[in-house]
Tab-separated table of C-alpha atoms in Angstrom:
chain	number	residue	atom	x	y	z
A	1146	MET	CA	19.299	-12.083	2.905
A	1147	LYS	CA	17.018	-11.747	1.153
A	1148	MET	CA	15.064	-8.362	2.085
A	1149	ILE	CA	11.756	-10.154	2.105
A	1150	ASP	CA	12.575	-12.450	5.309
A	1151	TYR	CA	13.419	-9.454	7.146
A	1152	THR	CA	10.895	-8.688	9.619
A	1153	CYS	CA	8.272	-5.994	8.864
A	1154	THR	CA	9.956	-3.805	11.726
A	1155	HIS	CA	13.171	-4.193	9.894
A	1156	PHE	CA	12.006	-4.241	6.399
A	1157	MET	CA	10.657	-0.536	7.017
A	1158	ASP	CA	13.543	0.138	9.275
A	1159	GLU	CA	15.367	-0.339	5.773
A	1160	LEU	CA	13.062	1.693	3.320
A	1161	ALA	CA	13.218	4.269	5.473
A	1162	SER	CA	17.433	4.594	5.835
A	1163	LYS	CA	19.003	6.229	2.585
A	1164	ASN	CA	20.090	2.691	1.259
A	1165	ALA	CA	19.280	2.843	-2.429
A	1166	VAL	CA	17.486	-0.658	-1.489
A	1167	PRO	CA	14.778	-1.302	-0.698
A	1168	GLY	CA	12.842	1.818	-1.974
A	1169	GLY	CA	9.863	2.819	-4.719
A	1170	GLY	CA	10.219	-0.021	-6.108
A	1171	GLY	CA	10.722	-2.640	-3.667
A	1172	ALA	CA	7.378	-0.914	-2.196
A	1173	ALA	CA	5.958	-1.359	-5.156
A	1174	ALA	CA	6.064	-4.870	-4.807
A	1175	MET	CA	5.351	-4.976	-1.305
A	1176	SER	CA	1.990	-3.429	-1.709
A	1177	GLY	CA	0.951	-5.422	-4.674
A	1178	ALA	CA	1.986	-8.602	-2.895
A	1179	MET	CA	-0.597	-7.482	0.111
A	1180	GLY	CA	-3.318	-6.443	-2.551
A	1181	VAL	CA	-3.402	-9.886	-3.965
A	1182	ALA	CA	-2.454	-11.481	-0.331
A	1183	LEU	CA	-6.128	-10.326	0.326
A	1184	ALA	CA	-7.998	-11.612	-2.866
A	1185	SER	CA	-6.777	-14.689	-1.455
A	1186	MET	CA	-8.488	-13.825	2.113
A	1187	VAL	CA	-11.350	-13.429	0.099
A	1188	CYS	CA	-11.370	-16.825	-1.048
A	1189	ASN	CA	-10.505	-18.382	1.894
A	1190	LEU	CA	-13.648	-16.416	3.461
A	1191	THR	CA	-15.505	-17.531	0.127
A	1192	THR	CA	-14.995	-21.062	-0.415
A	1193	GLY	CA	-17.624	-23.399	0.449
A	1194	LYS	CA	-19.978	-21.182	2.123
A	1195	LYS	CA	-23.360	-22.409	0.448
A	1196	LYS	CA	-24.509	-19.108	-0.234
A	1197	TYR	CA	-21.651	-19.151	-3.127
A	1198	ALA	CA	-21.817	-22.498	-3.922
A	1199	GLN	CA	-22.093	-21.230	-7.764
A	1200	TYR	CA	-18.822	-19.160	-7.674
A	1201	GLU	CA	-17.179	-22.159	-6.368
A	1202	GLU	CA	-15.182	-22.984	-9.504
A	1203	ASP	CA	-14.292	-19.451	-9.707
A	1204	ILE	CA	-13.244	-18.335	-6.506
A	1205	GLN	CA	-10.844	-21.607	-6.498
A	1206	ARG	CA	-9.450	-20.310	-9.494
A	1207	ILE	CA	-8.552	-16.714	-8.214
A	1208	MET	CA	-7.362	-18.018	-4.781
A	1209	LYS	CA	-4.889	-20.006	-7.541
A	1210	ASP	CA	-3.985	-17.178	-9.381
A	1211	ALA	CA	-3.733	-14.796	-6.123
A	1212	LEU	CA	-1.603	-16.958	-4.314
A	1213	LYS	CA	1.197	-17.787	-8.438
A	1214	ILE	CA	1.403	-13.862	-8.281
A	1215	GLN	CA	1.358	-12.896	-4.482
A	1216	GLN	CA	4.516	-15.484	-4.795
A	1217	GLU	CA	5.649	-13.665	-7.992
A	1218	LEU	CA	5.595	-9.996	-6.506
A	1219	LEU	CA	6.975	-11.157	-3.342
A	1220	GLU	CA	10.146	-11.898	-5.666
A	1221	MET	CA	10.432	-9.363	-7.641
A	1222	VAL	CA	11.256	-7.232	-3.790
A	1223	ASP	CA	14.435	-8.728	-4.361
A	1224	LYS	CA	14.782	-8.735	-7.691
A	1225	ASP	CA	14.586	-5.029	-7.525
A	1226	ALA	CA	17.155	-4.698	-5.661
A	1227	GLU	CA	19.401	-6.859	-7.375
A	1228	ASN	CA	18.617	-5.300	-10.744
A	1229	PHE	CA	19.176	-1.692	-9.426
A	1230	LEU	CA	23.074	-2.135	-7.844
A	1231	PRO	CA	24.698	-1.985	-11.868
A	1232	LEU	CA	22.408	1.784	-12.664
A	1233	SER	CA	23.832	2.145	-8.943
A	1234	LYS	CA	27.282	1.860	-9.512
A	1235	ALA	CA	27.742	3.185	-13.239
A	1236	TYR	CA	26.876	6.083	-11.873
A	1237	GLY	CA	29.710	6.070	-10.510
A	1238	LEU	CA	32.096	5.596	-13.493
A	1239	PRO	CA	34.663	8.108	-14.468
A	1240	LYS	CA	34.418	10.162	-16.899
A	1241	GLU	CA	37.145	12.203	-17.664
A	1242	THR	CA	38.421	11.122	-21.310
A	1243	GLU	CA	36.049	11.152	-24.228
A	1244	GLU	CA	36.344	7.446	-24.147
A	1245	GLU	CA	35.344	6.776	-20.267
A	1246	LYS	CA	32.390	9.778	-21.395
A	1247	ALA	CA	31.242	7.102	-24.102
A	1248	TYR	CA	31.121	4.300	-22.232
A	1249	LYS	CA	30.164	5.727	-19.235
A	1250	GLU	CA	26.807	6.697	-21.579
A	1251	LYS	CA	26.391	3.439	-22.653
A	1252	THR	CA	26.839	2.170	-19.682
A	1253	LEU	CA	24.169	4.024	-17.746
A	1254	GLU	CA	21.507	3.335	-20.897
A	1255	GLU	CA	22.158	-0.526	-20.075
A	1256	CYS	CA	22.427	-0.061	-16.698
A	1257	THR	CA	18.681	1.941	-16.788
A	1258	LYS	CA	16.990	-0.027	-18.908
A	1259	ILE	CA	18.073	-3.458	-16.444
A	1260	ALA	CA	16.441	-1.446	-13.971
A	1261	CYS	CA	12.929	-0.249	-15.623
A	1262	SER	CA	12.444	-4.377	-15.632
A	1263	VAL	CA	11.180	-4.777	-12.925
A	1264	PRO	CA	8.816	-2.304	-12.291
A	1265	LEU	CA	7.812	-3.082	-15.905
A	1266	ASP	CA	6.596	-6.428	-14.708
A	1267	ILE	CA	5.260	-5.278	-11.630
A	1268	VAL	CA	2.547	-3.505	-13.191
A	1269	LYS	CA	1.750	-6.448	-15.391
A	1270	LYS	CA	1.198	-8.866	-12.235
A	1271	CYS	CA	-0.611	-5.690	-10.287
A	1272	TYR	CA	-3.041	-5.528	-13.028
A	1273	GLU	CA	-3.083	-9.154	-12.976
A	1274	ALA	CA	-4.695	-8.900	-9.307
A	1275	ILE	CA	-7.175	-6.010	-10.381
A	1276	LEU	CA	-8.831	-7.964	-12.615
A	1277	LEU	CA	-9.550	-10.717	-9.397
A	1278	HIS	CA	-10.356	-8.659	-7.202
A	1279	GLU	CA	-13.152	-6.270	-10.098
A	1280	GLU	CA	-14.614	-10.618	-9.756
A	1281	LEU	CA	-14.623	-10.576	-6.242
A	1282	VAL	CA	-16.151	-7.632	-5.990
A	1283	ASP	CA	-19.590	-9.881	-6.982
A	1284	LYS	CA	-18.562	-12.970	-6.599
A	1285	GLY	CA	-16.495	-13.041	-2.495
A	1286	SER	CA	-18.844	-12.711	0.377
A	1287	THR	CA	-19.984	-9.704	1.313
A	1288	LEU	CA	-18.694	-10.341	4.879
A	1289	ALA	CA	-14.902	-10.293	3.305
A	1290	ILE	CA	-16.454	-7.084	1.274
A	1291	SER	CA	-13.996	-4.430	3.306
A	1292	ASP	CA	-11.463	-6.358	2.432
A	1293	VAL	CA	-11.325	-6.444	-1.230
A	1294	GLY	CA	-11.895	-2.601	-1.007
A	1295	VAL	CA	-8.049	-2.541	0.732
A	1296	GLY	CA	-6.538	-5.178	-1.314
A	1297	ILE	CA	-8.069	-2.887	-4.039
A	1298	GLN	CA	-5.977	0.174	-2.993
A	1299	CYS	CA	-3.378	-1.609	-2.143
A	1300	LEU	CA	-3.121	-2.792	-6.203
A	1301	ARG	CA	-3.790	0.933	-6.937
A	1302	ALA	CA	-0.653	2.391	-5.222
A	1303	GLY	CA	0.702	-0.538	-6.351
A	1304	ILE	CA	0.824	0.011	-10.140
A	1305	ILE	CA	0.967	3.497	-9.924
A	1306	SER	CA	4.396	3.253	-7.655
A	1307	ALA	CA	5.870	0.927	-9.752
A	1308	TRP	CA	4.629	2.989	-12.603
A	1309	LEU	CA	6.512	5.577	-11.241
A	1310	ASN	CA	10.220	3.793	-10.817
A	1311	VAL	CA	9.725	3.338	-14.651
A	1312	GLN	CA	8.920	6.432	-15.162
A	1313	ILE	CA	12.367	8.371	-13.542
A	1314	ASN	CA	14.147	5.594	-15.465
A	1315	ILE	CA	12.819	6.008	-18.608
A	1316	ASN	CA	13.556	9.777	-18.588
A	1317	SER	CA	17.118	9.471	-18.815
A	1318	ILE	CA	16.843	6.598	-21.640
A	1319	LYS	CA	17.697	7.656	-24.714
A	1320	ASP	CA	16.942	5.124	-26.970
A	1321	GLN	CA	13.179	6.168	-28.124
A	1322	ASP	CA	12.344	3.421	-29.688
A	1323	TYR	CA	12.729	1.721	-26.217
A	1324	VAL	CA	10.751	4.827	-24.513
A	1325	SER	CA	8.132	4.409	-26.706
A	1326	GLN	CA	8.162	0.284	-26.411
A	1327	VAL	CA	7.648	0.527	-23.521
A	1328	GLU	CA	4.857	3.758	-22.701
A	1329	ASN	CA	3.022	1.912	-25.438
A	1330	GLU	CA	2.657	-1.303	-23.898
A	1331	ILE	CA	2.305	-0.220	-19.877
A	1332	LYS	CA	0.045	2.806	-19.913
A	1333	PRO	CA	-2.712	1.397	-21.178
A	1334	LEU	CA	-2.276	-1.478	-18.828
A	1335	LEU	CA	-1.796	1.586	-15.755
A	1336	ASN	CA	-5.165	3.485	-16.637
A	1337	LYS	CA	-7.604	0.254	-17.495
A	1338	GLY	CA	-5.871	-0.343	-14.120
A	1339	ILE	CA	-6.470	2.177	-12.085
A	1340	GLU	CA	-9.747	2.705	-13.828
A	1341	ILE	CA	-11.020	-0.530	-12.443
A	1342	CYS	CA	-9.634	0.326	-8.853
A	1343	ASP	CA	-12.059	2.862	-8.776
A	1344	THR	CA	-15.385	1.372	-10.516
A	1345	VAL	CA	-14.766	-2.255	-7.826
A	1346	TYR	CA	-14.053	0.599	-5.032
A	1347	ASN	CA	-17.138	2.582	-5.709
A	1348	LYS	CA	-18.731	-0.687	-5.700
A	1349	VAL	CA	-17.830	-1.493	-2.033
A	1350	ASP	CA	-18.394	1.790	-1.036
A	1351	LYS	CA	-21.672	1.462	-2.060
A	1352	MET	CA	-22.315	-1.189	-0.085
A	1353	LEU	CA	-20.169	-0.319	3.245
A	1354	SER	CA	-22.841	2.702	3.067
A	1355	LYS	CA	-26.239	2.698	4.831
B	1262	MET	CA	5.064	-13.235	18.768
B	1263	LYS	CA	3.908	-10.523	17.187
B	1264	MET	CA	2.881	-9.991	13.931
B	1265	ILE	CA	5.370	-6.766	13.233
B	1266	ASP	CA	8.209	-9.128	14.275
B	1267	TYR	CA	6.977	-12.094	11.040
B	1268	THR	CA	9.170	-11.872	8.049
B	1269	CYS	CA	7.834	-9.927	5.584
B	1270	THR	CA	6.645	-13.351	3.729
B	1271	HIS	CA	4.979	-15.108	6.690
B	1272	PHE	CA	3.128	-11.821	7.514
B	1273	MET	CA	1.483	-12.049	3.847
B	1274	ASP	CA	0.843	-15.705	4.031
B	1275	GLU	CA	-0.740	-14.786	6.859
B	1276	LEU	CA	-3.006	-11.922	5.115
B	1277	ALA	CA	-3.796	-14.489	2.754
B	1278	SER	CA	-4.862	-16.858	4.618
B	1279	LYS	CA	-9.229	-16.803	6.789
B	1280	ASN	CA	-7.507	-16.034	10.273
B	1281	ALA	CA	-9.494	-13.041	11.367
B	1282	VAL	CA	-5.937	-11.321	12.468
B	1283	PRO	CA	-4.093	-9.861	10.210
B	1284	GLY	CA	-6.857	-8.478	8.081
B	1285	GLY	CA	-7.711	-5.486	6.159
B	1286	GLY	CA	-6.713	-3.302	9.457
B	1287	GLY	CA	-3.141	-4.598	9.811
B	1288	ALA	CA	-3.643	-3.925	6.073
B	1289	ALA	CA	-4.326	-0.157	6.458
B	1290	ALA	CA	-1.407	0.041	8.949
B	1291	MET	CA	1.525	-2.420	7.062
B	1292	SER	CA	0.222	0.357	3.943
B	1293	GLY	CA	0.952	4.002	6.364
B	1294	ALA	CA	3.760	2.956	8.041
B	1295	MET	CA	6.119	2.092	4.069
B	1296	GLY	CA	4.062	5.517	3.084
B	1297	VAL	CA	5.528	7.157	5.955
B	1298	ALA	CA	9.334	5.001	6.303
B	1299	LEU	CA	9.261	6.375	2.263
B	1300	ALA	CA	9.009	10.036	4.109
B	1301	SER	CA	11.841	9.215	6.611
B	1302	MET	CA	14.042	8.151	3.059
B	1303	VAL	CA	13.380	11.485	1.467
B	1304	CYS	CA	14.883	13.214	3.723
B	1305	ASN	CA	17.641	10.828	4.430
B	1306	LEU	CA	18.545	11.799	1.070
B	1307	THR	CA	17.982	15.495	1.319
B	1308	THR	CA	19.637	16.187	4.654
B	1309	GLY	CA	23.396	18.088	4.246
B	1310	LYS	CA	22.769	18.094	0.361
B	1311	LYS	CA	23.984	22.096	-0.331
B	1312	LYS	CA	20.954	22.251	-2.711
B	1313	TYR	CA	18.135	22.284	0.104
B	1314	ALA	CA	20.195	23.363	2.759
B	1315	GLN	CA	17.441	26.407	3.477
B	1316	TYR	CA	15.192	23.259	4.323
B	1317	GLU	CA	17.263	21.429	6.588
B	1318	GLU	CA	14.991	22.605	9.831
B	1319	ASP	CA	12.264	21.816	7.907
B	1320	ILE	CA	13.539	18.262	6.938
B	1321	GLN	CA	15.297	17.389	10.158
B	1322	ARG	CA	11.489	17.775	11.396
B	1323	ILE	CA	9.934	15.794	9.226
B	1324	MET	CA	12.260	13.396	9.290
B	1325	LYS	CA	11.875	12.680	13.482
B	1326	ASP	CA	7.875	13.077	12.888
B	1327	ALA	CA	7.980	10.354	10.041
B	1328	LEU	CA	10.152	7.635	12.484
B	1329	LYS	CA	7.510	8.503	15.155
B	1330	ILE	CA	4.485	7.775	12.884
B	1331	GLN	CA	6.494	4.968	11.673
B	1332	GLN	CA	7.154	3.434	15.000
B	1333	GLU	CA	2.884	4.163	16.023
B	1334	LEU	CA	1.719	2.877	12.539
B	1335	LEU	CA	3.737	-0.481	12.429
B	1336	GLU	CA	2.255	-0.993	16.344
B	1337	MET	CA	-1.302	-0.647	14.926
B	1338	VAL	CA	-0.417	-3.851	13.335
B	1339	ASP	CA	-1.025	-6.415	16.482
B	1340	LYS	CA	-3.009	-3.203	18.422
B	1341	ASP	CA	-5.548	-4.347	16.153
B	1342	ALA	CA	-5.429	-7.609	15.940
B	1343	GLU	CA	-5.887	-7.722	19.504
B	1344	ASN	CA	-8.811	-5.287	19.952
B	1345	PHE	CA	-10.771	-7.330	16.861
B	1346	LEU	CA	-10.257	-10.830	18.978
B	1347	PRO	CA	-12.995	-9.773	21.703
B	1348	LEU	CA	-15.121	-8.958	18.777
B	1349	SER	CA	-14.443	-12.271	17.255
B	1350	LYS	CA	-15.813	-14.002	20.614
B	1351	ALA	CA	-18.953	-12.146	20.776
B	1352	TYR	CA	-19.968	-13.585	17.725
B	1353	GLY	CA	-19.664	-17.096	18.983
B	1354	LEU	CA	-21.559	-15.822	22.239
B	1355	PRO	CA	-25.505	-17.725	22.909
B	1356	LYS	CA	-28.192	-15.834	21.992
B	1357	GLU	CA	-30.915	-18.848	22.890
B	1358	THR	CA	-32.662	-16.914	26.288
B	1359	GLU	CA	-33.981	-13.454	25.740
B	1360	GLU	CA	-31.711	-12.893	28.549
B	1361	GLU	CA	-28.239	-14.470	26.030
B	1362	LYS	CA	-29.882	-11.932	23.550
B	1363	ALA	CA	-30.146	-9.003	25.619
B	1364	TYR	CA	-25.925	-9.890	26.902
B	1365	LYS	CA	-24.448	-10.661	23.264
B	1366	GLU	CA	-26.027	-7.450	21.346
B	1367	LYS	CA	-24.679	-5.588	24.235
B	1368	THR	CA	-21.153	-6.779	24.400
B	1369	LEU	CA	-20.939	-7.133	20.138
B	1370	GLU	CA	-21.890	-3.264	20.188
B	1371	GLU	CA	-18.977	-2.879	22.628
B	1372	CYS	CA	-16.634	-4.965	20.806
B	1373	THR	CA	-17.509	-3.768	17.902
B	1374	LYS	CA	-16.501	0.062	18.971
B	1375	ILE	CA	-13.235	-1.030	20.391
B	1376	ALA	CA	-12.461	-2.464	17.218
B	1377	CYS	CA	-13.132	0.652	15.534
B	1378	SER	CA	-10.634	2.576	17.465
B	1379	VAL	CA	-7.471	1.312	15.990
B	1380	PRO	CA	-8.606	1.885	12.410
B	1381	LEU	CA	-10.063	5.162	13.225
B	1382	ASP	CA	-6.121	5.808	14.492
B	1383	ILE	CA	-4.740	4.664	11.403
B	1384	VAL	CA	-7.084	7.019	9.502
B	1385	LYS	CA	-5.478	9.878	12.060
B	1386	LYS	CA	-2.016	8.642	11.232
B	1387	CYS	CA	-1.743	8.162	8.029
B	1388	TYR	CA	-3.393	11.941	7.892
B	1389	GLU	CA	-0.463	13.306	9.839
B	1390	ALA	CA	2.019	11.006	7.161
B	1391	ILE	CA	0.533	12.936	3.831
B	1392	LEU	CA	0.727	16.149	5.590
B	1393	LEU	CA	5.038	15.412	5.796
B	1394	HIS	CA	4.639	14.731	2.141
B	1395	GLU	CA	3.000	16.887	0.964
B	1396	GLU	CA	6.326	19.153	2.872
B	1397	LEU	CA	8.812	17.423	1.467
B	1398	VAL	CA	7.050	17.264	-2.519
B	1399	ASP	CA	8.556	20.652	-2.651
B	1400	LYS	CA	11.543	20.113	-0.047
B	1401	GLY	CA	12.707	17.634	-0.544
B	1402	SER	CA	15.768	16.017	-3.211
B	1403	THR	CA	13.852	15.762	-6.586
B	1404	LEU	CA	16.279	13.285	-6.855
B	1405	ALA	CA	14.126	10.908	-4.777
B	1406	ILE	CA	10.584	13.042	-5.981
B	1407	SER	CA	9.099	9.001	-7.505
B	1408	ASP	CA	9.990	8.025	-3.995
B	1409	VAL	CA	7.460	11.322	-2.744
B	1410	GLY	CA	4.721	10.077	-5.412
B	1411	VAL	CA	5.182	6.115	-3.885
B	1412	GLY	CA	5.226	7.537	-0.143
B	1413	ILE	CA	1.850	9.430	-1.293
B	1414	GLN	CA	-0.073	6.231	-2.936
B	1415	CYS	CA	0.927	4.510	0.171
B	1416	LEU	CA	-0.559	6.402	2.337
B	1417	ARG	CA	-4.119	7.141	0.638
B	1418	ALA	CA	-3.901	3.113	0.369
B	1419	GLY	CA	-3.819	3.414	3.898
B	1420	ILE	CA	-5.979	6.067	4.645
B	1421	ILE	CA	-9.554	5.115	2.963
B	1422	SER	CA	-8.263	1.474	3.768
B	1423	ALA	CA	-8.300	2.201	7.806
B	1424	TRP	CA	-11.120	3.724	6.941
B	1425	LEU	CA	-12.949	1.362	4.805
B	1426	ASN	CA	-12.527	-1.005	8.705
B	1427	VAL	CA	-14.140	1.610	10.489
B	1428	GLN	CA	-16.919	1.771	7.744
B	1429	ILE	CA	-17.795	-2.103	7.933
B	1430	ASN	CA	-17.467	-1.707	12.227
B	1431	ILE	CA	-19.749	1.644	12.740
B	1432	ASN	CA	-22.586	0.137	10.663
B	1433	SER	CA	-23.819	-2.491	13.078
B	1434	ILE	CA	-23.549	-0.157	15.694
B	1435	LYS	CA	-26.746	1.003	17.027
B	1436	ASP	CA	-25.556	4.181	19.063
B	1437	GLN	CA	-26.408	6.574	16.335
B	1438	ASP	CA	-24.661	9.045	18.549
B	1439	TYR	CA	-21.447	7.352	18.634
B	1440	VAL	CA	-21.331	6.931	14.903
B	1441	SER	CA	-21.887	10.464	14.215
B	1442	GLN	CA	-19.242	11.312	16.255
B	1443	VAL	CA	-16.677	9.299	14.776
B	1444	GLU	CA	-17.900	10.845	11.380
B	1445	ASN	CA	-17.811	13.467	12.035
B	1446	GLU	CA	-14.115	13.346	13.441
B	1447	ILE	CA	-12.518	11.132	10.773
B	1448	LYS	CA	-14.824	11.964	7.244
B	1449	PRO	CA	-13.087	15.143	6.851
B	1450	LEU	CA	-9.561	13.492	7.740
B	1451	LEU	CA	-10.599	11.069	5.046
B	1452	ASN	CA	-11.719	13.912	2.182
B	1453	LYS	CA	-9.075	16.204	3.235
B	1454	GLY	CA	-6.737	13.630	3.411
B	1455	ILE	CA	-7.425	12.081	-0.935
B	1456	GLU	CA	-7.623	15.671	-1.589
B	1457	ILE	CA	-3.447	16.104	-0.863
B	1458	CYS	CA	-2.090	12.828	-1.748
B	1459	ASP	CA	-3.989	13.722	-5.752
B	1460	THR	CA	-2.554	16.923	-5.387
B	1461	VAL	CA	1.220	15.777	-4.281
B	1462	TYR	CA	0.362	12.717	-6.790
B	1463	ASN	CA	-0.359	15.862	-10.123
B	1464	LYS	CA	3.259	17.461	-8.895
B	1465	VAL	CA	5.282	14.704	-8.442
B	1466	ASP	CA	3.613	13.701	-12.192
B	1467	LYS	CA	4.268	16.310	-13.638
B	1468	MET	CA	7.691	17.020	-12.404
B	1469	LEU	CA	8.528	13.373	-13.953
B	1470	SER	CA	6.837	14.158	-17.182
B	1471	LYS	CA	8.698	15.405	-20.212
């Protein structure tokens, strides 16, 4: 059974347990999914309203993109768990002989790269979703402005959390070319993503502060 | 059916829809629940380990508190929805006559206070959970340090999101004594909570950065 088909209560219980999955990666994807679901909600509360007619096309586009990203992030909850299993098994490999040691080291390296791949994708998808809220803070119904704020906070948590799951894994990777490539690709997205989140949140806060 | 008994996928679909609930309040409670579930996970990965034997009593206490807060936050997902319904209905009251106008205004004021109550509790529960991670960053297994980081980011999103749901509601409350009382009680928790989250995250980041 897929974890996204668990009830919310059951998912939380599994998250709280000592089982390897769901863990921080699953929580990152789930945070991101909540954040982008709220972008859809804001679109659904904006579309068709006279006051926002000038943004109707944008709202339709954002709604379509948000739905797609939501599905992708939800799939990543289970995909992350699948990709973690080989690493989990590799930890248990024997390391008595030199041959076993070398094999274990090589396998751990490969499996750690596999374990990194979904958190990397979560960073990218959260970043895409952050850009949607960046538009919605100006184009969405002001009646749903707090939902833009909540959405952007969920995505901020999602993108940082996904990065943490990359970071803890790349620390044990010896292939420095791979590590540099990952850092060069992801760190700018992470930093820019957090920056946009904080700008969007400050706009929301300003609109809500009397 | 309670919303926390929905599958994760269904919950996200409902969040994305234009239905009034679940909305930002439900997402805030869910974020908080994920954050505190990760505190439990860290405890479960720490307890019984020789290296952390000196913290065993603390870990047991944190685990007990985390479980309780997780249940409370999950209950708030549905409680928030219940408390929003009267406000939702009050918006539809007629306001043709002076009598109707006065009744509607009075009812809206009362219902808005009711709608505020759960988000206020979510702020408090997230704050309690933040204090647990503040301990865990020093006492939990370093193997689970990224999960402390993810947990604290979920709680940061949860506490800010809950506050946004308080803020958008108190903006329409006329009873300024109530508004001041709420602000005086909650703003220090919010500000202190965010401050602790950022301190804990910086510790995690430092531990993970080579």
